[in-house]
mmCIF file of C-alpha atoms and ligand atoms in Angstrom:
data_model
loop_
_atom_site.group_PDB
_atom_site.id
_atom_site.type_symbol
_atom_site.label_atom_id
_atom_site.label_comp_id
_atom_site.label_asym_id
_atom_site.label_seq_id
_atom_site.Cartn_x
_atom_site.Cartn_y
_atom_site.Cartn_z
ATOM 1 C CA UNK A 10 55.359 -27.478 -152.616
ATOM 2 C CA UNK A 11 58.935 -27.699 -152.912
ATOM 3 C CA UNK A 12 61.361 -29.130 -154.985
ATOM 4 C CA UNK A 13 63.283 -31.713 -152.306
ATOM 5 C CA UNK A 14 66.688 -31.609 -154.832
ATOM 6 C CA UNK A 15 66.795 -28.346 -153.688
ATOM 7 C CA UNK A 16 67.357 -29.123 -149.902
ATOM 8 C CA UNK A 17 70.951 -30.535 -148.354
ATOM 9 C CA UNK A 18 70.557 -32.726 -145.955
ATOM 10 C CA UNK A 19 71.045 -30.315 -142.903
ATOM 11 C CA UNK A 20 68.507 -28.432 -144.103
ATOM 12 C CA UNK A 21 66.088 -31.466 -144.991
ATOM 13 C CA UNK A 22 66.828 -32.825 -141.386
ATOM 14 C CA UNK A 23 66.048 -29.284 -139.697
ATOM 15 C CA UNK A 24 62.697 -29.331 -141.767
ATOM 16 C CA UNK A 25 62.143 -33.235 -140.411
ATOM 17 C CA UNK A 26 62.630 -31.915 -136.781
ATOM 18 C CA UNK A 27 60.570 -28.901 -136.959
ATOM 19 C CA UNK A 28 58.007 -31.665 -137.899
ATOM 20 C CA UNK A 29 58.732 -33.349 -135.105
ATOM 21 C CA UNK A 30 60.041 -36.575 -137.039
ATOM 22 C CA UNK A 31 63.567 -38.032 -136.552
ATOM 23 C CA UNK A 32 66.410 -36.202 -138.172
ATOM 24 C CA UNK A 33 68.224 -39.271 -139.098
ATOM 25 C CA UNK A 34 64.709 -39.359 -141.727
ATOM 26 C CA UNK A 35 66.919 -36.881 -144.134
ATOM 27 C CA UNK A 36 69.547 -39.485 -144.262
ATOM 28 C CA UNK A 37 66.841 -42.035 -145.368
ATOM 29 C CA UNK A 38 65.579 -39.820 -147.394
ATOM 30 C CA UNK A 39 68.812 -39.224 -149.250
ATOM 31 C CA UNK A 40 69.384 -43.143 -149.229
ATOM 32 C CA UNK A 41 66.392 -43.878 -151.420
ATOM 33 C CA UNK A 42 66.427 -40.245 -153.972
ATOM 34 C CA UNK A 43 70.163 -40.040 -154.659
ATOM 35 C CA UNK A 44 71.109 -43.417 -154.380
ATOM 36 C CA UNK A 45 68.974 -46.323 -155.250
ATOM 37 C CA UNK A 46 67.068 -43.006 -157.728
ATOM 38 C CA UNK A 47 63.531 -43.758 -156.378
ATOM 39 C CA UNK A 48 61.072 -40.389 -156.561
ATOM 40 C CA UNK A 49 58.083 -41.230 -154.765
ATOM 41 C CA UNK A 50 57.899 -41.519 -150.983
ATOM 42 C CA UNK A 51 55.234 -44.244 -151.361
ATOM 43 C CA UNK A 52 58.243 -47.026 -152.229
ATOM 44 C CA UNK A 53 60.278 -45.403 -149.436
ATOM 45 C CA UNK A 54 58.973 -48.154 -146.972
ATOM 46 C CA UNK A 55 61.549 -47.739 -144.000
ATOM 47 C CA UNK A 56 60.074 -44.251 -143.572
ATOM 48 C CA UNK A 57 57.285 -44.276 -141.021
ATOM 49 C CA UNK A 58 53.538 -43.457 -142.879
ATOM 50 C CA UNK A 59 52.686 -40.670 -141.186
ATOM 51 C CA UNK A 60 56.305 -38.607 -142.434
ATOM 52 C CA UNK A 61 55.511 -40.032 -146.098
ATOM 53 C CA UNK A 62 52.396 -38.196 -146.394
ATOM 54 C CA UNK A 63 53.498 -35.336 -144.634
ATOM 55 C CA UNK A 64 56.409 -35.592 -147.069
ATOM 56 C CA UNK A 65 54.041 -36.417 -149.955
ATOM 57 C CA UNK A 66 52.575 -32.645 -149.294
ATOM 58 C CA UNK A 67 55.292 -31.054 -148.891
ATOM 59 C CA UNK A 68 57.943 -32.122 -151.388
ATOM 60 C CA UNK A 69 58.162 -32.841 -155.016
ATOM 61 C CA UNK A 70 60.250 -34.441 -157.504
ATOM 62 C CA UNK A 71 61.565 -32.270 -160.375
ATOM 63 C CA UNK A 72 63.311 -33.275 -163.095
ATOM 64 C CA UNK A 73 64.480 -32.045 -166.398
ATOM 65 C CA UNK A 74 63.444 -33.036 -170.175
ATOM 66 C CA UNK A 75 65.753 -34.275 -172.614
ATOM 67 C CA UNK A 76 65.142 -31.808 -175.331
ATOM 68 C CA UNK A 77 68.762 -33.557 -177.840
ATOM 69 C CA UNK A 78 71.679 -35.480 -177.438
ATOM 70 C CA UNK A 79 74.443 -35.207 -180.028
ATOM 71 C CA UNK A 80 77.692 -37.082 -180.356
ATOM 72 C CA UNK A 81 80.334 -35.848 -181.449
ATOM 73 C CA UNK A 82 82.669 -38.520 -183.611
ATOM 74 C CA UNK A 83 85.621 -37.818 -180.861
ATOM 75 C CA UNK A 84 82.525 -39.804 -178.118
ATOM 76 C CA UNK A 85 82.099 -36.545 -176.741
ATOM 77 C CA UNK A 86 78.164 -36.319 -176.233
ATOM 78 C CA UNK A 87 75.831 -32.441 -175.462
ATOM 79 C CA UNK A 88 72.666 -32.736 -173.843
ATOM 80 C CA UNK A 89 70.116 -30.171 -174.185
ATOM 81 C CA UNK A 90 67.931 -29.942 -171.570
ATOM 82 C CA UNK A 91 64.420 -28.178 -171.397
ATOM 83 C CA UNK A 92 63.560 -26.520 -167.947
ATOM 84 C CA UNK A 93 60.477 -25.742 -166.192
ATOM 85 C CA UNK A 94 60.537 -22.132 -167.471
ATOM 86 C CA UNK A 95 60.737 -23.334 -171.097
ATOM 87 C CA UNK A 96 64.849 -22.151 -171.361
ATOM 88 C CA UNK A 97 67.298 -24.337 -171.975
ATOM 89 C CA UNK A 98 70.732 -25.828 -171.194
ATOM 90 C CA UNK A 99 73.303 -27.851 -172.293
ATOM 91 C CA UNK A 100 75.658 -30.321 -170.781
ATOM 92 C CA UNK A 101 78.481 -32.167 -171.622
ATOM 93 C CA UNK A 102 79.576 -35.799 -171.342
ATOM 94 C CA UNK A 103 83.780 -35.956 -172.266
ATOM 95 C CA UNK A 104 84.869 -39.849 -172.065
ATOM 96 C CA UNK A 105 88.422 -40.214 -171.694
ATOM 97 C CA UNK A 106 90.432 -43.186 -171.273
ATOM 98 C CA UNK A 107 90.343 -43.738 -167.524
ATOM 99 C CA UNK A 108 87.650 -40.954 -166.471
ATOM 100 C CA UNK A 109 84.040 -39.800 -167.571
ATOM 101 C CA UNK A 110 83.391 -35.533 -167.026
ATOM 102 C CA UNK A 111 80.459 -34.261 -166.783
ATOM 103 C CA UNK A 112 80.691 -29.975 -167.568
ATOM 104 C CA UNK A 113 78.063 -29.153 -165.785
ATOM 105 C CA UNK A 114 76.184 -25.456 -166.514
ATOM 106 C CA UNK A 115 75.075 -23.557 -164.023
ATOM 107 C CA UNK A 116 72.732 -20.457 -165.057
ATOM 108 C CA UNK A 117 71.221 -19.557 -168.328
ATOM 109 C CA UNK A 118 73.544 -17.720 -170.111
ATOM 110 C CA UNK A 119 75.745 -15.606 -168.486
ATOM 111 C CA UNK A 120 76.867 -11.537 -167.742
ATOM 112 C CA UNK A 121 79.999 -11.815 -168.132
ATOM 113 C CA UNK A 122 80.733 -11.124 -171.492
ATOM 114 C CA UNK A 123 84.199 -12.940 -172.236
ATOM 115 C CA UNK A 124 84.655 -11.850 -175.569
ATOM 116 C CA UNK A 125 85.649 -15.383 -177.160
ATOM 117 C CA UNK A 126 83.007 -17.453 -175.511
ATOM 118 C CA UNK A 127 79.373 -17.904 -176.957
ATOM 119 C CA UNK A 128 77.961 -18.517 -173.640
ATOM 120 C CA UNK A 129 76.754 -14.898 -172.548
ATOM 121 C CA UNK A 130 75.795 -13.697 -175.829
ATOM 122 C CA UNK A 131 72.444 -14.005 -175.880
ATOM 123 C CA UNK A 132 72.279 -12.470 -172.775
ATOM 124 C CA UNK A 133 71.912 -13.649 -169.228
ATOM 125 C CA UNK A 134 68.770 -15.140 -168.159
ATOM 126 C CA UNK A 135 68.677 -16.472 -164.804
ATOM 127 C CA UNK A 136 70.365 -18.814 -161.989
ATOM 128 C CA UNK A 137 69.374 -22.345 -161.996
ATOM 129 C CA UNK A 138 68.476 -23.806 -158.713
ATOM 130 C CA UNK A 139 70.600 -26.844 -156.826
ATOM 131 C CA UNK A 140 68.185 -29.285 -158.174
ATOM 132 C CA UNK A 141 68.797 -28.456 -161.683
ATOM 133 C CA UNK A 142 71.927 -28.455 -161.527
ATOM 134 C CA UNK A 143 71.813 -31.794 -159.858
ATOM 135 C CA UNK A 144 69.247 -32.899 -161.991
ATOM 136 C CA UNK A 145 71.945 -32.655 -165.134
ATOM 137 C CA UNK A 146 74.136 -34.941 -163.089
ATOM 138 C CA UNK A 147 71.095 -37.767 -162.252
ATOM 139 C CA UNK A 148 69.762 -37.780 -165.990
ATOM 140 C CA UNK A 149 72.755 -38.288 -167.432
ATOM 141 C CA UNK A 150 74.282 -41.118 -165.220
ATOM 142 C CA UNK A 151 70.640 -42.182 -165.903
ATOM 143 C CA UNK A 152 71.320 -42.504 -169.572
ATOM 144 C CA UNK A 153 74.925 -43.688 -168.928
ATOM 145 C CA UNK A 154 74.235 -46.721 -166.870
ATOM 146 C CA UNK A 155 77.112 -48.428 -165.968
ATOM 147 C CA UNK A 156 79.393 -46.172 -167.126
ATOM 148 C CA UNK A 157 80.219 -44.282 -163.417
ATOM 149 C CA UNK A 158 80.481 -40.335 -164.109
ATOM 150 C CA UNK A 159 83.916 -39.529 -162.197
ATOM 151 C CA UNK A 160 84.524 -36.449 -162.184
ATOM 152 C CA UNK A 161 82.310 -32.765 -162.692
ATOM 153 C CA UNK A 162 83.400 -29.971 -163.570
ATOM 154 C CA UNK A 163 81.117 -26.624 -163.116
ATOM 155 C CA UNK A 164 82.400 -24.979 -166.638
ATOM 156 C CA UNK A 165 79.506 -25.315 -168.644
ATOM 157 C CA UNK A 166 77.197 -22.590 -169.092
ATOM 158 C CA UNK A 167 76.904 -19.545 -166.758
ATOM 159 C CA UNK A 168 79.562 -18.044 -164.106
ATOM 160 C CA UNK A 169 79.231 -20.982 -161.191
ATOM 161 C CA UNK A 170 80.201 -18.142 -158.298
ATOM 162 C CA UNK A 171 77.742 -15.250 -159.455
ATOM 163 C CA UNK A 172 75.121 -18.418 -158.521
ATOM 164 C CA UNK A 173 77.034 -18.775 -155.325
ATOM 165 C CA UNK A 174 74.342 -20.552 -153.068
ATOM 166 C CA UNK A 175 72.705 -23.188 -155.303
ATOM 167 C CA UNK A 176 76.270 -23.764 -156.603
ATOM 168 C CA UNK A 177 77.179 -24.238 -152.934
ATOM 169 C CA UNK A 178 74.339 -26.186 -152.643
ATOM 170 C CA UNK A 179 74.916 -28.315 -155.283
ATOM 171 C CA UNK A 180 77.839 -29.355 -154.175
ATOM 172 C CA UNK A 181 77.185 -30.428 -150.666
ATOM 173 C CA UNK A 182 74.121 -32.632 -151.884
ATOM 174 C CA UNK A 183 77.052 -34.158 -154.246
ATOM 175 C CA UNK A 184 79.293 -34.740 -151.615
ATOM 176 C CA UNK A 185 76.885 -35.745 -149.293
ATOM 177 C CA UNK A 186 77.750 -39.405 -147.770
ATOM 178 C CA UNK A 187 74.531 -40.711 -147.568
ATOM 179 C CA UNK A 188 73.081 -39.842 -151.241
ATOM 180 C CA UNK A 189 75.546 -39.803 -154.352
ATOM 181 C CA UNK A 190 79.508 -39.560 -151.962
ATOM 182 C CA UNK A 191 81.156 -37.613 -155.271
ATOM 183 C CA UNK A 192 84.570 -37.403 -153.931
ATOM 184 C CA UNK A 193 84.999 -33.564 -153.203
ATOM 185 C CA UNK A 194 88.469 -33.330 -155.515
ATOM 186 C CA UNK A 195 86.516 -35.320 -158.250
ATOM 187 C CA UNK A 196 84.518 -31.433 -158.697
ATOM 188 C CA UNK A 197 86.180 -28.347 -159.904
ATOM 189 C CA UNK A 198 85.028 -25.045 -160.041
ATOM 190 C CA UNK A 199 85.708 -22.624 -163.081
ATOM 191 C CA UNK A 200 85.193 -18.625 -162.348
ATOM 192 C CA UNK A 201 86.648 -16.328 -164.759
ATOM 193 C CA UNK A 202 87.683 -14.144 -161.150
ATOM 194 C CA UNK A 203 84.979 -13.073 -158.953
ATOM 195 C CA UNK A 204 87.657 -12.614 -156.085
ATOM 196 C CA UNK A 205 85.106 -11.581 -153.304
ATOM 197 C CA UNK A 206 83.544 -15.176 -153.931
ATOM 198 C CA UNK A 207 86.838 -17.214 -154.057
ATOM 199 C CA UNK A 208 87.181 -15.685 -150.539
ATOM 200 C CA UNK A 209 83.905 -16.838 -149.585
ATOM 201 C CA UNK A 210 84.135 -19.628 -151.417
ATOM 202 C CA UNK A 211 87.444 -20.813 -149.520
ATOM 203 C CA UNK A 212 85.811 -20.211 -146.199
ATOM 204 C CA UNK A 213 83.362 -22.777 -146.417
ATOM 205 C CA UNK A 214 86.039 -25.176 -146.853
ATOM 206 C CA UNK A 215 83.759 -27.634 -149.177
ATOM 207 C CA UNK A 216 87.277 -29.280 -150.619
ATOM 208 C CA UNK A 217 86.788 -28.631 -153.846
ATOM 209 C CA UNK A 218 88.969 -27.795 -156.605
ATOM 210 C CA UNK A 219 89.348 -24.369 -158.198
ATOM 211 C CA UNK A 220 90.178 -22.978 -161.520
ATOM 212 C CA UNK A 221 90.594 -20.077 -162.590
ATOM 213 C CA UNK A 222 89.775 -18.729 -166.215
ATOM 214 C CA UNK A 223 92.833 -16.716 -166.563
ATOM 215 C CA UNK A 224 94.140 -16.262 -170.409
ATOM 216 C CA UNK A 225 96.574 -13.563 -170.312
ATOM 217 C CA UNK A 226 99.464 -12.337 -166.936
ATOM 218 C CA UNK A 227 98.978 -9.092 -168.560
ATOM 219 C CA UNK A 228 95.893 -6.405 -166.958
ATOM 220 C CA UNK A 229 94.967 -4.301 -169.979
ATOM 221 C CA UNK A 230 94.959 -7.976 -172.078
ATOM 222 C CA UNK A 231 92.760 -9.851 -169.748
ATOM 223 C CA UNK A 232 90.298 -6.488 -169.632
ATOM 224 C CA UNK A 233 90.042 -6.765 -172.866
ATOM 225 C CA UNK A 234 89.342 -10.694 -173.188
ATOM 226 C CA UNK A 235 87.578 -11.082 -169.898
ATOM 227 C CA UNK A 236 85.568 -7.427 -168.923
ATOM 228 C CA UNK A 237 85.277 -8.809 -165.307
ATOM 229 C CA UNK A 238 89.483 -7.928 -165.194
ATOM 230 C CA UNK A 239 88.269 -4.073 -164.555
ATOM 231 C CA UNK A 240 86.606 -4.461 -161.333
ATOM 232 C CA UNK A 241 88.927 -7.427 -160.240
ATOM 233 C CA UNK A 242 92.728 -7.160 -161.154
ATOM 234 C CA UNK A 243 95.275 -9.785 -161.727
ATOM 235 C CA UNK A 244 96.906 -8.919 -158.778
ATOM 236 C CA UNK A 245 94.049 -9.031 -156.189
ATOM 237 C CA UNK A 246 92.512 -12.323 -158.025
ATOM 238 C CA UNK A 247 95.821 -13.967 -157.689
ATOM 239 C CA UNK A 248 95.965 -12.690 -154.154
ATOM 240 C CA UNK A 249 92.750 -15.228 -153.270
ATOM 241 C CA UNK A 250 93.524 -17.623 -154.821
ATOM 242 C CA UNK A 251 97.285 -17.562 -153.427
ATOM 243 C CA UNK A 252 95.209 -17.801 -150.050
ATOM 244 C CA UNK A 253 92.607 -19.960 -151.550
ATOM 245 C CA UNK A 254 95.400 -22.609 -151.880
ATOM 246 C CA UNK A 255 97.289 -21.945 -148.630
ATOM 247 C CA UNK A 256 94.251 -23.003 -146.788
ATOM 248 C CA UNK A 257 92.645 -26.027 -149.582
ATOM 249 C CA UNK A 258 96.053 -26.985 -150.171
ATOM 250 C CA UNK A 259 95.780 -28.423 -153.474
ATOM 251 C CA UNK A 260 97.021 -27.237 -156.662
ATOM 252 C CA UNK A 261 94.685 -24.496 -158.512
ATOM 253 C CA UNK A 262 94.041 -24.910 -162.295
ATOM 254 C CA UNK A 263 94.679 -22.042 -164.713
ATOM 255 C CA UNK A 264 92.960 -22.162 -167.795
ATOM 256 C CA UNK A 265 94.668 -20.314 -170.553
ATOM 257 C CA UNK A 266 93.041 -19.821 -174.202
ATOM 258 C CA UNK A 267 95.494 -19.213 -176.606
ATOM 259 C CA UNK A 268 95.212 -16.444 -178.945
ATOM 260 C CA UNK A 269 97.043 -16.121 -182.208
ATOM 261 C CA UNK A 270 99.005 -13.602 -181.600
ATOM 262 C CA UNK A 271 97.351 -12.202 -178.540
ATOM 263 C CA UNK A 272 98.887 -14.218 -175.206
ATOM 264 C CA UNK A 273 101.325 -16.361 -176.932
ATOM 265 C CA UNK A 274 104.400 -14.723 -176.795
ATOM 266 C CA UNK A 275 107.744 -15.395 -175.152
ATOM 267 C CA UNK A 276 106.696 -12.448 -172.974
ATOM 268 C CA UNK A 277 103.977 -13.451 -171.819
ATOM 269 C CA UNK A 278 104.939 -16.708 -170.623
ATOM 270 C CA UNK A 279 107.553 -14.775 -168.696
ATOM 271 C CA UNK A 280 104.914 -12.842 -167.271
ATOM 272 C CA UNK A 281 102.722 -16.082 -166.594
ATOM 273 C CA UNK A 282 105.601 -17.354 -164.993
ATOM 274 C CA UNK A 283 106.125 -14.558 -162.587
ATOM 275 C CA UNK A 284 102.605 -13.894 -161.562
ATOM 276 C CA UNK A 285 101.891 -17.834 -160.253
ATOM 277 C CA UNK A 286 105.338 -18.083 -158.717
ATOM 278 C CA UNK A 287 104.833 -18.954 -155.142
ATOM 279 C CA UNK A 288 101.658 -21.117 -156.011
ATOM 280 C CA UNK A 289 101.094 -24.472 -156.605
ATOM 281 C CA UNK A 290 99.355 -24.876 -159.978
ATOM 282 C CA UNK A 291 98.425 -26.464 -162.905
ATOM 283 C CA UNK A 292 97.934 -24.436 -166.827
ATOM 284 C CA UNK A 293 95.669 -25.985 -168.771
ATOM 285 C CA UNK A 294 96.245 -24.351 -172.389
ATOM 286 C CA UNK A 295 93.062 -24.671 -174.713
ATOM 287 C CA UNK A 296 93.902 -23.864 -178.445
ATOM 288 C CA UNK A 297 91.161 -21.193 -179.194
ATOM 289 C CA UNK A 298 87.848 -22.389 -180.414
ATOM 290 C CA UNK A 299 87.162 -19.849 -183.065
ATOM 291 C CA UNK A 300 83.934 -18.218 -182.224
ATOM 292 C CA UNK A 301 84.074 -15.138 -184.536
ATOM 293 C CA UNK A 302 86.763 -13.316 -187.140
ATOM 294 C CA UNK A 303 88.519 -10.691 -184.436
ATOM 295 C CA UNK A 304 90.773 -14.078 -182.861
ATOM 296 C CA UNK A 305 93.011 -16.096 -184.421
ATOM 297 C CA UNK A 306 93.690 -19.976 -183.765
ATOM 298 C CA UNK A 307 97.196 -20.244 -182.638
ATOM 299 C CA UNK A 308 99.432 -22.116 -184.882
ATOM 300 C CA UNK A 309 101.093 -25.371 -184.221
ATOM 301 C CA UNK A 310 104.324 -24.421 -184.135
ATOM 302 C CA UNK A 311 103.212 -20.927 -181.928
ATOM 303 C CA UNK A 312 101.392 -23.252 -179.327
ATOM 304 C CA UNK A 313 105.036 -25.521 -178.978
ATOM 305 C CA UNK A 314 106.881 -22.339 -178.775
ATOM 306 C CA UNK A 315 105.118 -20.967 -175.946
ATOM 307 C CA UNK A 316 104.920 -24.497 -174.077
ATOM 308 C CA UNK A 317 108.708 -24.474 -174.691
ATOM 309 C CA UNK A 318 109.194 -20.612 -173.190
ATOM 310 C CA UNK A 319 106.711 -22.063 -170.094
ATOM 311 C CA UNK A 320 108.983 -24.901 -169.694
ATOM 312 C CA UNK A 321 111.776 -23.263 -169.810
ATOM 313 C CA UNK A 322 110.741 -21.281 -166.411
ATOM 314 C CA UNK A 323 109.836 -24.367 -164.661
ATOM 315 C CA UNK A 324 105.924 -24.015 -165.675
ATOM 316 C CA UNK A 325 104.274 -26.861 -166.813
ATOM 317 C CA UNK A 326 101.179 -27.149 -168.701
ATOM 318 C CA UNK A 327 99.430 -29.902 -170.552
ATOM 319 C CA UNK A 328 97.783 -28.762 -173.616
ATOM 320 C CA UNK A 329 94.129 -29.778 -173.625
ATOM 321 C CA UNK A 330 92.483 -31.101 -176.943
ATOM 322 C CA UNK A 331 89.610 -29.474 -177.789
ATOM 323 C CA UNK A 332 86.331 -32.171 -177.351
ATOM 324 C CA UNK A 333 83.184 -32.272 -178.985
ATOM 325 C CA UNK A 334 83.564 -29.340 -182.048
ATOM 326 C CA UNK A 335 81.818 -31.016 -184.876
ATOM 327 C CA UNK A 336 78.778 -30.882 -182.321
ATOM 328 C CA UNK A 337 79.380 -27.294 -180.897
ATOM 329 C CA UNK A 338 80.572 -28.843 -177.503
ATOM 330 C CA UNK A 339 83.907 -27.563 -176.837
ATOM 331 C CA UNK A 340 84.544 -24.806 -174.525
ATOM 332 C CA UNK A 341 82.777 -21.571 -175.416
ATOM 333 C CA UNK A 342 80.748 -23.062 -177.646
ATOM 334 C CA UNK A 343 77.849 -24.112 -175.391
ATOM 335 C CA UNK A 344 74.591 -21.535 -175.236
ATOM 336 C CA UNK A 345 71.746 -21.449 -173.679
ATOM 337 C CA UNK A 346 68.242 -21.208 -175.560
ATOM 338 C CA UNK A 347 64.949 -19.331 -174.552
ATOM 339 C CA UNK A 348 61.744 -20.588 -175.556
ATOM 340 C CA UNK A 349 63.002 -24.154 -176.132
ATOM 341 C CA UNK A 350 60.455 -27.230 -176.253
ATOM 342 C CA UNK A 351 60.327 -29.749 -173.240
ATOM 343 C CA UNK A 352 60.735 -33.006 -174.548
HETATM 344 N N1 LIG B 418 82.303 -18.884 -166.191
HETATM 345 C C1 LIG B 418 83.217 -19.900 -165.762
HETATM 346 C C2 LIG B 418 82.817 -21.283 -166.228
HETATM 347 C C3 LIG B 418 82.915 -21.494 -167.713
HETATM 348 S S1 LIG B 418 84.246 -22.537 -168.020
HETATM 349 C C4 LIG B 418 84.621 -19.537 -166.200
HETATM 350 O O1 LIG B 418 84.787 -18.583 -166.933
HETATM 351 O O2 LIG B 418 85.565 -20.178 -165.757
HETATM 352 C C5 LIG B 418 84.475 -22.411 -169.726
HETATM 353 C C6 LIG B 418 85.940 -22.256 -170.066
HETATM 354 O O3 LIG B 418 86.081 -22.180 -171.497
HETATM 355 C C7 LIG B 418 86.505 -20.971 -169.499
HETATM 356 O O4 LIG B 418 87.845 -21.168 -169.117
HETATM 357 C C8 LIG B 418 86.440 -20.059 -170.716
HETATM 358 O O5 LIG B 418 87.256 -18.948 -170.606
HETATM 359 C C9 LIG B 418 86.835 -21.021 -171.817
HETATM 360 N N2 LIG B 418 86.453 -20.583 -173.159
HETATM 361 C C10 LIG B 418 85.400 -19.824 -173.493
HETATM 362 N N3 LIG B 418 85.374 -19.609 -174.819
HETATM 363 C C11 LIG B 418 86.438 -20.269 -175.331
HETATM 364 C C12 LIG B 418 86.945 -20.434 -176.653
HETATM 365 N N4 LIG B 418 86.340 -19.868 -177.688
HETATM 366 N N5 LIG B 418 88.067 -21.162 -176.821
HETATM 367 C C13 LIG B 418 88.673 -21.749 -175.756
HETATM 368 N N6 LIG B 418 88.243 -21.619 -174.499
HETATM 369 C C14 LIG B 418 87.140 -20.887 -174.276
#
């Protein structure tokens, strides 16, 4: 059997026709899972009898088990969800005035080792599939009701382009104008730099926005904070995504952790400067979430400073408030858990 969440709807319909049923079926199909949220063909009653029991044989429904949800006092809520395997993941709701995120993950843990983040220290586990990354989408908006999820970000746990295809495949079923119609620059994309897939990535042409997890202009600094750096430099990541937004045509995202005393200096920001010029961009800067004694928390008064030296160049950043702490929800806080109990 297999897991229909997992299938886009090209692929559903090329499954249909091999069955010799009509390929518009998958666009049923998609009607009744993703948007009126029925699982079971039996109450899909526009669909011929003899497709729903082929279907019935063919396809399940999965779904994930709400293992905890936590608020935090800012409304920021973490789910942690219990998989098939027995891991688990967590995901993020962050209300804000006119917008709900959803931070999706999207394998448990993660290789990559950024030294500041908690996300990859207990090792990496494995991808998840399209479903369950959809799946995190469909339970929360579940639990949300009314309140519309607008936009989703892929920066929870896990590197979202080492899990290229069900990331990919995620995000067409999102987009997908017959099921759910997320607006395609409603979803971003975080990598810490995997240039190879920001190249493939920008081929497909899914629309999507990027970010990139950048935290220092400097090589030897970024090695050090993100070990990925080594094998792909500044200068060659900047390269794709320099072509990345030639082709997309919408502004990138940089996100830049600031380090007490590490990246914040009036050097750097001319260095930050220099290195995007020629792009169209965005800095997020994200006070550091202290995960350990070896980084400092910027001060307040080093955080205006180098705002002031980015300003100064033309660069302008907004500095984002860190969301959900007091429940271990802000970025590089989330973890993923092995062994964890299903519901
Ligand atoms: N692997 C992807 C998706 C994760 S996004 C990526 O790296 O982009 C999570 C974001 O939080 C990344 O920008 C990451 O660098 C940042 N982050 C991790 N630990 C952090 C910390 N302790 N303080 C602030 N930001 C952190």
């Amino acid at each position: 059997m297999e897991d229909i969440k997992n299938y886009t709807i090209q692929k559903l319909q090329s499954v249909l026709e091999e069955n010799e049923f009509a390929p518009f079926c998958a666009q049923q199909i998609f009607g009744w899972v993703y948007k009126r949220r029925i699982e079971n063909f039996d109450s899909m009653t526009d669909i011929s009898q003899k497709a729903r029991s082929v279907l019935k044989g063919a396809f399940y429904f999965s779904n994930l088990k709400l293992a905890k949800r936590e608020v935090s006092c800012d409304g920021t809520e973490k789910f942690l969800f219990g998989l098939n395997d027995r891991n688990c993941i967590e995901t993020v709701l962050i209300p804000q005035q006119a917008r709900t995120t959803l931070c999706l993950s999207t394998q448990v843990g993660c290789k990559f080792g950024c030294v500041f983040c908690l996300s990859g220290k207990a090792g990496f586990r494995r991808n998840l599939t399209a479903s369950e990354i959809i799946n995190q989408y469909l339970h929360v908006q579940g639990l949300i009701g009314a309140c519309k999820i607008t936009n989703i970000v892929f920066m929870g746990i896990g590197e979202p382009l080492d899990n290229f295809f069900h990331t990919v495949n995620a995000v067409k079923i999102f987009t997908e104008p017959k099921g759910i119609h997320f607006g395609r620059r409603r979803i971003c994309i975080s990598t810490c730099g995997l240039t190879p897939q920001i190249e493939k990535l920008e081929k497909l042409n899914l629309g999507v926005k990027l970010s990139i997890s950048l935290h220092s202009p400097d090589n030897r600094i970024r090695s050090e904070l993100v070990p990925i750096n080594k094998k792909y430099p500044l200068q060659e990541l900047i390269r794709a995504v320099k072509h990345f937004h030639k082709t997309q045509r919408y502004p990138v995202t940089f996100e830049y952790a600031l380090i007490g005393g590490l990246n914040t200096k009036k050097e750097d920001a001319l260095a930050l400067a220099k290195l995007l010029k020629g792009l169209k961009y965005k800095i997020n800067l994200i006070p550091l979430n202290r995960m350990n004694s070896r980084f400092q928390v910027p001060s307040g008064v080093e955080i205006r400073d180098f705002q002031r030296e980015l300003e100064k160049r033309g660069v302008f950043s907004t500095l984002r408030k860190s969301r959900g702490q007091d429940i271990n929800a802000a970025c590089g806080q989330l973890r993923a858990y092995a062994g964890c109990k299903r519901g």
